[in-house]
Amino acid sequence: SQKIEQNSEALNIQEGKTATLTCNYTNYSPAYLQWYRQDPGRGPVFLLLIRENEKEKRKERLKVTFDTTLKQSLFHITASQPADSATYLCALARGTYKYIFGTGTRLKVLA
Amino acid sequence: GAVVSQHPSRVICKSGTSVKIECRSLDFQATTMFWYRQFPKKSLMLMATSNEGSKATYEQGVEKDKFLINHASLTLSTLTVTSAHPEDSSFYICSARVQGVDTEAFFGQGTRLTVV
């Protein structure tokens, strides 16, 4: 069955450092992958989308890579800030509107 | 970005009663909306895909008679949890997409349902 794995443990980093989150998937060939941010008690908020033919995507302090050979996406936040503390979800889809979500990684940026 | 409004944000109901949750796309038309359920520290689990003007498509293991979905207009989908039980307590989230396959989904703020 399709499976998406994200760092299950919380990730704590110091303010100003780069946070790197991982999303690995198996038994799936997504056409595109998305990253979302979710704050406690709230719905997810879209951050970035990357397609299978793209290696890297950037938006301000955010960078996403997509390696279809390794079946992995990395999500980077540079110059991290305490306000970046949240749970980050990756979601995969192919050919339909349906998304499969990972369990999310909780990031905490320490001041 | 597009806005999806979900109402109510919190609801407490008694066992055996039904609860209706609304999901509205405020500034775009959504022919398709999605309903998710999320348990604490767990992933979003897709429950069903709501199609305007037709029957919803339910994921395997989701009881369609338990979770009634109606998508009567291009801007409104509703999820009704019928004969609610404590195990139905959860965080329910809807999402909608702007027309086009590879676009991001916009999510509502979620509804925290507690059945007592």
Short mmCIF file of N, CA, C and O in Angstrom, two decimals, chain B:
data_model
loop_
_atom_site.label_atom_id
_atom_site.label_comp_id
_atom_site.label_asym_id
_atom_site.label_seq_id
_atom_site.Cartn_x
_atom_site.Cartn_y
_atom_site.Cartn_z
N GLY B 1 -4.53 34.24 -1.56
CA GLY B 1 -5.02 32.95 -2.02
C GLY B 1 -6.51 32.81 -1.79
O GLY B 1 -7.14 33.64 -1.13
N ALA B 2 -7.08 31.75 -2.35
CA ALA B 2 -8.51 31.49 -2.20
C ALA B 2 -8.83 31.17 -0.74
O ALA B 2 -7.98 30.69 0.01
N VAL B 3 -10.06 31.46 -0.37
CA VAL B 3 -10.49 31.28 1.02
C VAL B 3 -11.57 30.22 1.12
O VAL B 3 -12.55 30.24 0.37
N VAL B 4 -11.36 29.32 2.05
CA VAL B 4 -12.37 28.30 2.36
C VAL B 4 -12.78 28.49 3.81
O VAL B 4 -11.93 28.54 4.70
N SER B 5 -14.06 28.64 4.01
CA SER B 5 -14.58 28.89 5.36
C SER B 5 -15.33 27.67 5.85
O SER B 5 -16.19 27.12 5.15
N GLN B 6 -15.02 27.24 7.05
CA GLN B 6 -15.66 26.06 7.62
C GLN B 6 -16.37 26.48 8.91
O GLN B 6 -15.84 27.25 9.71
N HIS B 7 -17.57 25.94 9.09
CA HIS B 7 -18.36 26.33 10.25
C HIS B 7 -19.18 25.15 10.77
O HIS B 7 -19.73 24.40 9.95
N PRO B 8 -19.26 24.93 12.05
CA PRO B 8 -18.64 25.72 13.12
C PRO B 8 -17.19 25.29 13.35
O PRO B 8 -16.76 24.28 12.83
N SER B 9 -16.46 26.04 14.13
CA SER B 9 -15.08 25.68 14.43
C SER B 9 -15.03 24.66 15.58
O SER B 9 -14.10 23.87 15.67
N ARG B 10 -16.03 24.75 16.45
CA ARG B 10 -16.12 23.78 17.54
C ARG B 10 -17.58 23.42 17.77
O ARG B 10 -18.44 24.30 17.68
N VAL B 11 -17.83 22.17 18.07
CA VAL B 11 -19.19 21.77 18.39
C VAL B 11 -19.15 20.60 19.37
O VAL B 11 -18.33 19.70 19.23
N ILE B 12 -20.02 20.68 20.34
CA ILE B 12 -20.20 19.59 21.30
C ILE B 12 -21.63 19.10 21.17
O ILE B 12 -22.56 19.90 21.18
N CYS B 13 -21.79 17.81 21.03
CA CYS B 13 -23.14 17.27 20.89
C CYS B 13 -23.30 16.02 21.74
O CYS B 13 -22.31 15.41 22.16
N LYS B 14 -24.53 15.65 21.96
CA LYS B 14 -24.82 14.45 22.74
C LYS B 14 -24.83 13.23 21.84
O LYS B 14 -25.15 13.31 20.64
N SER B 15 -24.50 12.09 22.40
CA SER B 15 -24.56 10.84 21.66
C SER B 15 -25.95 10.62 21.07
O SER B 15 -26.95 10.87 21.74
N GLY B 16 -25.97 10.19 19.84
CA GLY B 16 -27.24 9.91 19.19
C GLY B 16 -27.79 11.03 18.36
O GLY B 16 -28.70 10.83 17.54
N THR B 17 -27.24 12.22 18.54
CA THR B 17 -27.71 13.35 17.75
C THR B 17 -26.87 13.49 16.47
O THR B 17 -25.85 12.82 16.32
N SER B 18 -27.33 14.35 15.57
CA SER B 18 -26.61 14.57 14.31
C SER B 18 -26.01 15.97 14.30
O SER B 18 -26.57 16.90 14.89
N VAL B 19 -24.91 16.10 13.64
CA VAL B 19 -24.20 17.38 13.57
C VAL B 19 -23.88 17.69 12.12
O VAL B 19 -23.38 16.82 11.39
N LYS B 20 -24.12 18.92 11.71
CA LYS B 20 -23.82 19.33 10.34
C LYS B 20 -22.67 20.33 10.34
O LYS B 20 -22.65 21.29 11.10
N ILE B 21 -21.72 20.07 9.45
CA ILE B 21 -20.56 20.96 9.30
C ILE B 21 -20.60 21.53 7.88
O ILE B 21 -20.78 20.78 6.92
N GLU B 22 -20.41 22.83 7.77
CA GLU B 22 -20.46 23.48 6.46
C GLU B 22 -19.07 23.87 5.98
O GLU B 22 -18.21 24.27 6.77
N CYS B 23 -18.88 23.77 4.68
CA CYS B 23 -17.62 24.17 4.06
C CYS B 23 -17.96 25.04 2.85
O CYS B 23 -18.65 24.59 1.93
N ARG B 24 -17.50 26.27 2.88
CA ARG B 24 -17.81 27.22 1.81
C ARG B 24 -16.54 27.75 1.15
O ARG B 24 -15.58 28.10 1.83
N SER B 25 -16.55 27.80 -0.16
CA SER B 25 -15.48 28.49 -0.88
C SER B 25 -15.98 29.92 -1.08
O SER B 25 -17.02 30.15 -1.69
N LEU B 26 -15.24 30.88 -0.54
CA LEU B 26 -15.75 32.26 -0.49
C LEU B 26 -15.52 33.06 -1.76
O LEU B 26 -16.31 33.94 -2.09
N ASP B 27 -14.44 32.80 -2.44
CA ASP B 27 -14.13 33.66 -3.58
C ASP B 27 -13.80 32.87 -4.84
O ASP B 27 -13.18 33.38 -5.76
N PHE B 28 -14.22 31.61 -4.87
CA PHE B 28 -14.05 30.83 -6.08
C PHE B 28 -15.08 29.71 -6.09
O PHE B 28 -15.69 29.39 -5.06
N GLN B 29 -15.27 29.13 -7.25
CA GLN B 29 -16.20 28.01 -7.37
C GLN B 29 -15.45 26.70 -7.28
O GLN B 29 -14.42 26.52 -7.94
N ALA B 30 -15.95 25.83 -6.48
CA ALA B 30 -15.28 24.55 -6.25
C ALA B 30 -16.20 23.41 -6.67
O ALA B 30 -17.15 23.08 -5.97
N THR B 31 -15.92 22.84 -7.81
CA THR B 31 -16.74 21.71 -8.24
C THR B 31 -16.45 20.48 -7.39
O THR B 31 -17.27 19.58 -7.30
N THR B 32 -15.28 20.48 -6.79
CA THR B 32 -14.91 19.35 -5.93
C THR B 32 -14.38 19.83 -4.60
O THR B 32 -13.55 20.74 -4.56
N MET B 33 -14.89 19.27 -3.55
CA MET B 33 -14.38 19.55 -2.21
C MET B 33 -14.04 18.21 -1.55
O MET B 33 -14.57 17.17 -1.95
N PHE B 34 -13.21 18.28 -0.55
CA PHE B 34 -12.74 17.07 0.11
C PHE B 34 -12.95 17.19 1.62
O PHE B 34 -12.78 18.26 2.19
N TRP B 35 -13.31 16.08 2.20
CA TRP B 35 -13.49 16.03 3.64
C TRP B 35 -12.45 15.10 4.25
O TRP B 35 -12.29 13.96 3.82
N TYR B 36 -11.76 15.62 5.28
CA TYR B 36 -10.73 14.87 5.97
C TYR B 36 -11.08 14.75 7.45
O TYR B 36 -11.79 15.58 8.01
N ARG B 37 -10.46 13.75 8.04
CA ARG B 37 -10.56 13.58 9.47
C ARG B 37 -9.13 13.47 10.00
O ARG B 37 -8.29 12.84 9.36
N GLN B 38 -8.88 14.09 11.13
CA GLN B 38 -7.54 14.07 11.68
C GLN B 38 -7.59 13.75 13.16
O GLN B 38 -8.25 14.45 13.93
N PHE B 39 -6.87 12.70 13.55
CA PHE B 39 -6.73 12.35 14.96
C PHE B 39 -5.48 13.04 15.49
O PHE B 39 -4.58 13.38 14.73
N PRO B 40 -5.42 13.21 16.81
CA PRO B 40 -4.27 13.90 17.40
C PRO B 40 -2.94 13.32 16.96
O PRO B 40 -2.73 12.10 17.01
N LYS B 41 -2.07 14.18 16.50
CA LYS B 41 -0.72 13.81 16.08
C LYS B 41 -0.74 12.78 14.94
O LYS B 41 0.24 12.04 14.75
N LYS B 42 -1.81 12.76 14.19
CA LYS B 42 -1.91 11.83 13.07
C LYS B 42 -2.10 12.62 11.78
O LYS B 42 -2.34 13.82 11.78
N SER B 43 -2.00 11.88 10.67
CA SER B 43 -2.15 12.52 9.38
C SER B 43 -3.60 12.81 9.07
O SER B 43 -4.51 12.29 9.71
N LEU B 44 -3.81 13.62 8.06
CA LEU B 44 -5.16 13.85 7.56
C LEU B 44 -5.60 12.61 6.80
O LEU B 44 -4.91 12.13 5.91
N MET B 45 -6.75 12.10 7.13
CA MET B 45 -7.28 10.92 6.46
C MET B 45 -8.44 11.36 5.57
O MET B 45 -9.43 11.90 6.07
N LEU B 46 -8.31 11.13 4.28
CA LEU B 46 -9.38 11.51 3.37
C LEU B 46 -10.59 10.63 3.61
O LEU B 46 -10.49 9.40 3.59
N MET B 47 -11.73 11.26 3.84
CA MET B 47 -12.97 10.52 4.06
C MET B 47 -13.75 10.37 2.77
O MET B 47 -14.25 9.29 2.45
N ALA B 48 -13.89 11.49 2.06
CA ALA B 48 -14.73 11.46 0.87
C ALA B 48 -14.43 12.67 0.00
O ALA B 48 -13.90 13.68 0.45
N THR B 49 -14.76 12.49 -1.26
CA THR B 49 -14.66 13.57 -2.24
C THR B 49 -16.07 14.00 -2.58
O THR B 49 -16.91 13.16 -2.96
N SER B 50 -16.32 15.28 -2.43
CA SER B 50 -17.66 15.83 -2.62
C SER B 50 -17.75 16.49 -3.98
O SER B 50 -16.99 17.41 -4.26
N ASN B 51 -18.63 16.01 -4.81
CA ASN B 51 -18.79 16.54 -6.16
C ASN B 51 -20.10 17.29 -6.30
O ASN B 51 -21.16 16.77 -5.95
N GLU B 52 -20.02 18.50 -6.80
CA GLU B 52 -21.21 19.33 -6.95
C GLU B 52 -22.22 18.67 -7.88
O GLU B 52 -21.87 18.27 -8.99
N GLY B 53 -23.43 18.51 -7.37
CA GLY B 53 -24.51 17.98 -8.19
C GLY B 53 -24.53 16.48 -8.34
O GLY B 53 -25.37 15.95 -9.07
N SER B 54 -23.64 15.78 -7.68
CA SER B 54 -23.65 14.32 -7.77
C SER B 54 -23.30 13.71 -6.43
O SER B 54 -22.98 14.43 -5.48
N LYS B 55 -23.35 12.40 -6.38
CA LYS B 55 -23.07 11.73 -5.11
C LYS B 55 -21.59 11.81 -4.76
O LYS B 55 -20.72 11.79 -5.63
N ALA B 56 -21.34 11.86 -3.47
CA ALA B 56 -19.96 11.90 -3.00
C ALA B 56 -19.30 10.53 -3.19
O ALA B 56 -19.97 9.50 -3.19
N THR B 57 -18.00 10.56 -3.33
CA THR B 57 -17.22 9.33 -3.44
C THR B 57 -16.52 9.10 -2.11
O THR B 57 -15.72 9.93 -1.68
N TYR B 58 -16.81 7.99 -1.47
CA TYR B 58 -16.27 7.71 -0.15
C TYR B 58 -15.05 6.81 -0.24
O TYR B 58 -14.96 5.91 -1.07
N GLU B 59 -14.11 7.04 0.65
CA GLU B 59 -12.93 6.18 0.74
C GLU B 59 -13.30 4.87 1.43
O GLU B 59 -14.29 4.80 2.18
N GLN B 60 -12.49 3.89 1.18
CA GLN B 60 -12.74 2.57 1.76
C GLN B 60 -12.77 2.66 3.28
O GLN B 60 -11.90 3.29 3.89
N GLY B 61 -13.78 2.04 3.86
CA GLY B 61 -13.88 2.02 5.32
C GLY B 61 -14.68 3.17 5.90
O GLY B 61 -14.92 3.18 7.12
N VAL B 62 -15.08 4.11 5.09
CA VAL B 62 -15.87 5.24 5.58
C VAL B 62 -17.35 4.96 5.29
O VAL B 62 -17.73 4.72 4.16
N GLU B 63 -18.16 5.00 6.34
CA GLU B 63 -19.58 4.68 6.19
C GLU B 63 -20.33 5.87 5.60
O GLU B 63 -20.46 6.93 6.22
N LYS B 64 -20.88 5.68 4.43
CA LYS B 64 -21.58 6.78 3.77
C LYS B 64 -22.89 7.13 4.46
O LYS B 64 -23.35 8.28 4.39
N ASP B 65 -23.50 6.17 5.15
CA ASP B 65 -24.74 6.48 5.86
C ASP B 65 -24.46 7.18 7.18
O ASP B 65 -25.36 7.79 7.76
N LYS B 66 -23.25 7.07 7.62
CA LYS B 66 -22.84 7.71 8.87
C LYS B 66 -22.41 9.15 8.61
O LYS B 66 -22.71 10.05 9.38
N PHE B 67 -21.70 9.32 7.54
CA PHE B 67 -21.17 10.63 7.18
C PHE B 67 -21.82 11.07 5.87
O PHE B 67 -21.33 10.75 4.78
N LEU B 68 -22.90 11.81 5.99
CA LEU B 68 -23.65 12.24 4.82
C LEU B 68 -23.03 13.52 4.24
O LEU B 68 -22.82 14.48 4.96
N ILE B 69 -22.79 13.48 2.96
CA ILE B 69 -22.19 14.63 2.31
C ILE B 69 -23.13 15.14 1.22
O ILE B 69 -23.64 14.37 0.41
N ASN B 70 -23.31 16.45 1.24
CA ASN B 70 -24.14 17.11 0.23
C ASN B 70 -23.39 18.29 -0.36
O ASN B 70 -22.84 19.10 0.37
N HIS B 71 -23.33 18.35 -1.67
CA HIS B 71 -22.62 19.43 -2.35
C HIS B 71 -23.59 20.05 -3.34
O HIS B 71 -23.54 19.77 -4.54
N ALA B 72 -24.49 20.86 -2.81
CA ALA B 72 -25.62 21.35 -3.58
C ALA B 72 -25.28 22.53 -4.48
O ALA B 72 -26.02 22.83 -5.42
N SER B 73 -24.20 23.21 -4.19
CA SER B 73 -23.85 24.36 -5.02
C SER B 73 -22.34 24.38 -5.23
O SER B 73 -21.61 23.61 -4.61
N LEU B 74 -21.90 25.27 -6.08
CA LEU B 74 -20.47 25.35 -6.40
C LEU B 74 -19.65 25.99 -5.28
O LEU B 74 -18.43 26.07 -5.39
N THR B 75 -20.31 26.44 -4.23
CA THR B 75 -19.57 27.07 -3.14
C THR B 75 -19.87 26.47 -1.78
O THR B 75 -19.34 26.95 -0.77
N LEU B 76 -20.65 25.42 -1.73
CA LEU B 76 -21.02 24.88 -0.42
C LEU B 76 -21.10 23.36 -0.44
O LEU B 76 -21.76 22.75 -1.28
N SER B 77 -20.39 22.76 0.51
CA SER B 77 -20.51 21.33 0.76
C SER B 77 -20.77 21.15 2.24
O SER B 77 -20.23 21.91 3.07
N THR B 78 -21.60 20.19 2.60
CA THR B 78 -21.87 19.93 4.01
C THR B 78 -21.59 18.49 4.35
O THR B 78 -21.79 17.58 3.52
N LEU B 79 -21.11 18.29 5.56
CA LEU B 79 -20.87 16.96 6.11
C LEU B 79 -21.76 16.82 7.33
O LEU B 79 -21.68 17.65 8.25
N THR B 80 -22.62 15.83 7.35
CA THR B 80 -23.47 15.57 8.50
C THR B 80 -23.06 14.27 9.14
O THR B 80 -23.07 13.21 8.48
N VAL B 81 -22.67 14.35 10.40
CA VAL B 81 -22.34 13.16 11.17
C VAL B 81 -23.64 12.71 11.84
O VAL B 81 -24.17 13.41 12.71
N THR B 82 -24.15 11.58 11.40
CA THR B 82 -25.45 11.14 11.90
C THR B 82 -25.28 10.21 13.10
O THR B 82 -24.31 9.46 13.19
N SER B 83 -26.23 10.28 14.01
CA SER B 83 -26.23 9.43 15.21
C SER B 83 -24.82 9.36 15.79
O SER B 83 -24.21 8.28 15.87
N ALA B 84 -24.32 10.51 16.14
CA ALA B 84 -22.92 10.61 16.59
C ALA B 84 -22.65 9.80 17.86
O ALA B 84 -23.51 9.70 18.74
N HIS B 85 -21.46 9.25 17.91
CA HIS B 85 -20.99 8.53 19.10
C HIS B 85 -19.65 9.12 19.52
O HIS B 85 -18.99 9.79 18.74
N PRO B 86 -19.26 8.86 20.76
CA PRO B 86 -17.99 9.42 21.24
C PRO B 86 -16.80 9.12 20.33
O PRO B 86 -15.91 9.95 20.18
N GLU B 87 -16.80 7.96 19.68
CA GLU B 87 -15.68 7.63 18.79
C GLU B 87 -15.66 8.48 17.52
O GLU B 87 -14.66 8.45 16.77
N ASP B 88 -16.72 9.22 17.28
CA ASP B 88 -16.74 10.13 16.14
C ASP B 88 -16.05 11.46 16.49
O ASP B 88 -15.84 12.30 15.59
N SER B 89 -15.75 11.63 17.74
CA SER B 89 -15.06 12.86 18.16
C SER B 89 -13.72 12.95 17.43
O SER B 89 -12.93 12.00 17.45
N SER B 90 -13.49 14.08 16.81
CA SER B 90 -12.29 14.23 15.99
C SER B 90 -12.22 15.65 15.44
O SER B 90 -13.08 16.48 15.73
N PHE B 91 -11.20 15.89 14.67
CA PHE B 91 -11.03 17.16 13.97
C PHE B 91 -11.35 16.91 12.51
O PHE B 91 -10.71 16.09 11.86
N TYR B 92 -12.36 17.59 12.01
CA TYR B 92 -12.79 17.41 10.63
C TYR B 92 -12.39 18.64 9.81
O TYR B 92 -12.62 19.78 10.24
N ILE B 93 -11.80 18.39 8.66
CA ILE B 93 -11.30 19.50 7.83
C ILE B 93 -11.79 19.32 6.40
O ILE B 93 -11.76 18.20 5.87
N CYS B 94 -12.21 20.41 5.79
CA CYS B 94 -12.59 20.36 4.39
C CYS B 94 -11.55 21.11 3.57
O CYS B 94 -10.81 21.95 4.09
N SER B 95 -11.48 20.78 2.30
CA SER B 95 -10.62 21.53 1.40
C SER B 95 -11.27 21.62 0.03
O SER B 95 -12.14 20.83 -0.31
N ALA B 96 -10.83 22.58 -0.72
CA ALA B 96 -11.34 22.77 -2.08
C ALA B 96 -10.19 23.23 -2.95
O ALA B 96 -9.22 23.81 -2.47
N ARG B 97 -10.32 22.94 -4.23
CA ARG B 97 -9.27 23.33 -5.16
C ARG B 97 -9.85 24.22 -6.23
O ARG B 97 -10.96 24.02 -6.71
N VAL B 98 -9.04 25.17 -6.64
CA VAL B 98 -9.38 25.98 -7.80
C VAL B 98 -9.26 25.08 -9.02
O VAL B 98 -8.47 24.13 -9.03
N GLN B 99 -10.03 25.34 -10.02
CA GLN B 99 -10.05 24.49 -11.21
C GLN B 99 -8.65 24.24 -11.75
O GLN B 99 -7.84 25.15 -11.86
N GLY B 100 -8.37 23.01 -12.08
CA GLY B 100 -7.04 22.66 -12.58
C GLY B 100 -6.48 21.53 -11.74
O GLY B 100 -6.70 21.44 -10.56
N VAL B 101 -5.75 20.62 -12.34
CA VAL B 101 -5.31 19.43 -11.63
C VAL B 101 -4.18 19.71 -10.65
O VAL B 101 -4.22 19.31 -9.50
N ASP B 102 -3.16 20.40 -11.10
CA ASP B 102 -2.00 20.53 -10.24
C ASP B 102 -1.96 21.87 -9.53
O ASP B 102 -0.98 22.60 -9.60
N THR B 103 -2.99 22.14 -8.83
CA THR B 103 -3.01 23.37 -8.03
C THR B 103 -3.12 22.99 -6.57
O THR B 103 -3.51 21.90 -6.21
N GLU B 104 -2.76 23.95 -5.76
CA GLU B 104 -2.80 23.68 -4.33
C GLU B 104 -4.24 23.60 -3.85
O GLU B 104 -5.15 24.12 -4.48
N ALA B 105 -4.41 22.95 -2.72
CA ALA B 105 -5.71 22.88 -2.08
C ALA B 105 -5.77 23.93 -0.99
O ALA B 105 -4.78 24.22 -0.33
N PHE B 106 -6.95 24.50 -0.83
CA PHE B 106 -7.16 25.46 0.23
C PHE B 106 -8.04 24.81 1.28
O PHE B 106 -9.07 24.22 0.96
N PHE B 107 -7.63 24.93 2.50
CA PHE B 107 -8.30 24.23 3.58
C PHE B 107 -9.12 25.18 4.44
O PHE B 107 -8.76 26.34 4.64
N GLY B 108 -10.21 24.63 4.96
CA GLY B 108 -10.96 25.35 5.98
C GLY B 108 -10.19 25.31 7.29
O GLY B 108 -9.17 24.63 7.40
N GLN B 109 -10.70 26.00 8.27
CA GLN B 109 -9.99 26.08 9.55
C GLN B 109 -10.22 24.86 10.41
O GLN B 109 -9.60 24.71 11.45
N GLY B 110 -11.10 23.97 9.97
CA GLY B 110 -11.34 22.75 10.72
C GLY B 110 -12.47 22.89 11.73
O GLY B 110 -12.80 23.99 12.18
N THR B 111 -13.06 21.76 12.08
CA THR B 111 -14.13 21.70 13.08
C THR B 111 -13.77 20.66 14.12
O THR B 111 -13.55 19.49 13.78
N ARG B 112 -13.72 21.08 15.36
CA ARG B 112 -13.44 20.14 16.45
C ARG B 112 -14.78 19.62 16.96
O ARG B 112 -15.56 20.37 17.54
N LEU B 113 -15.05 18.35 16.71
CA LEU B 113 -16.30 17.74 17.15
C LEU B 113 -16.04 16.91 18.40
O LEU B 113 -15.15 16.06 18.41
N THR B 114 -16.83 17.17 19.43
CA THR B 114 -16.77 16.38 20.65
C THR B 114 -18.15 15.81 20.91
O THR B 114 -19.12 16.56 21.02
N VAL B 115 -18.22 14.50 20.99
CA VAL B 115 -19.50 13.84 21.26
C VAL B 115 -19.46 13.32 22.69
O VAL B 115 -18.56 12.56 23.06
N VAL B 116 -20.44 13.76 23.47
CA VAL B 116 -20.45 13.37 24.90
C VAL B 116 -21.61 12.44 25.21
O VAL B 116 -22.57 12.34 24.46
#
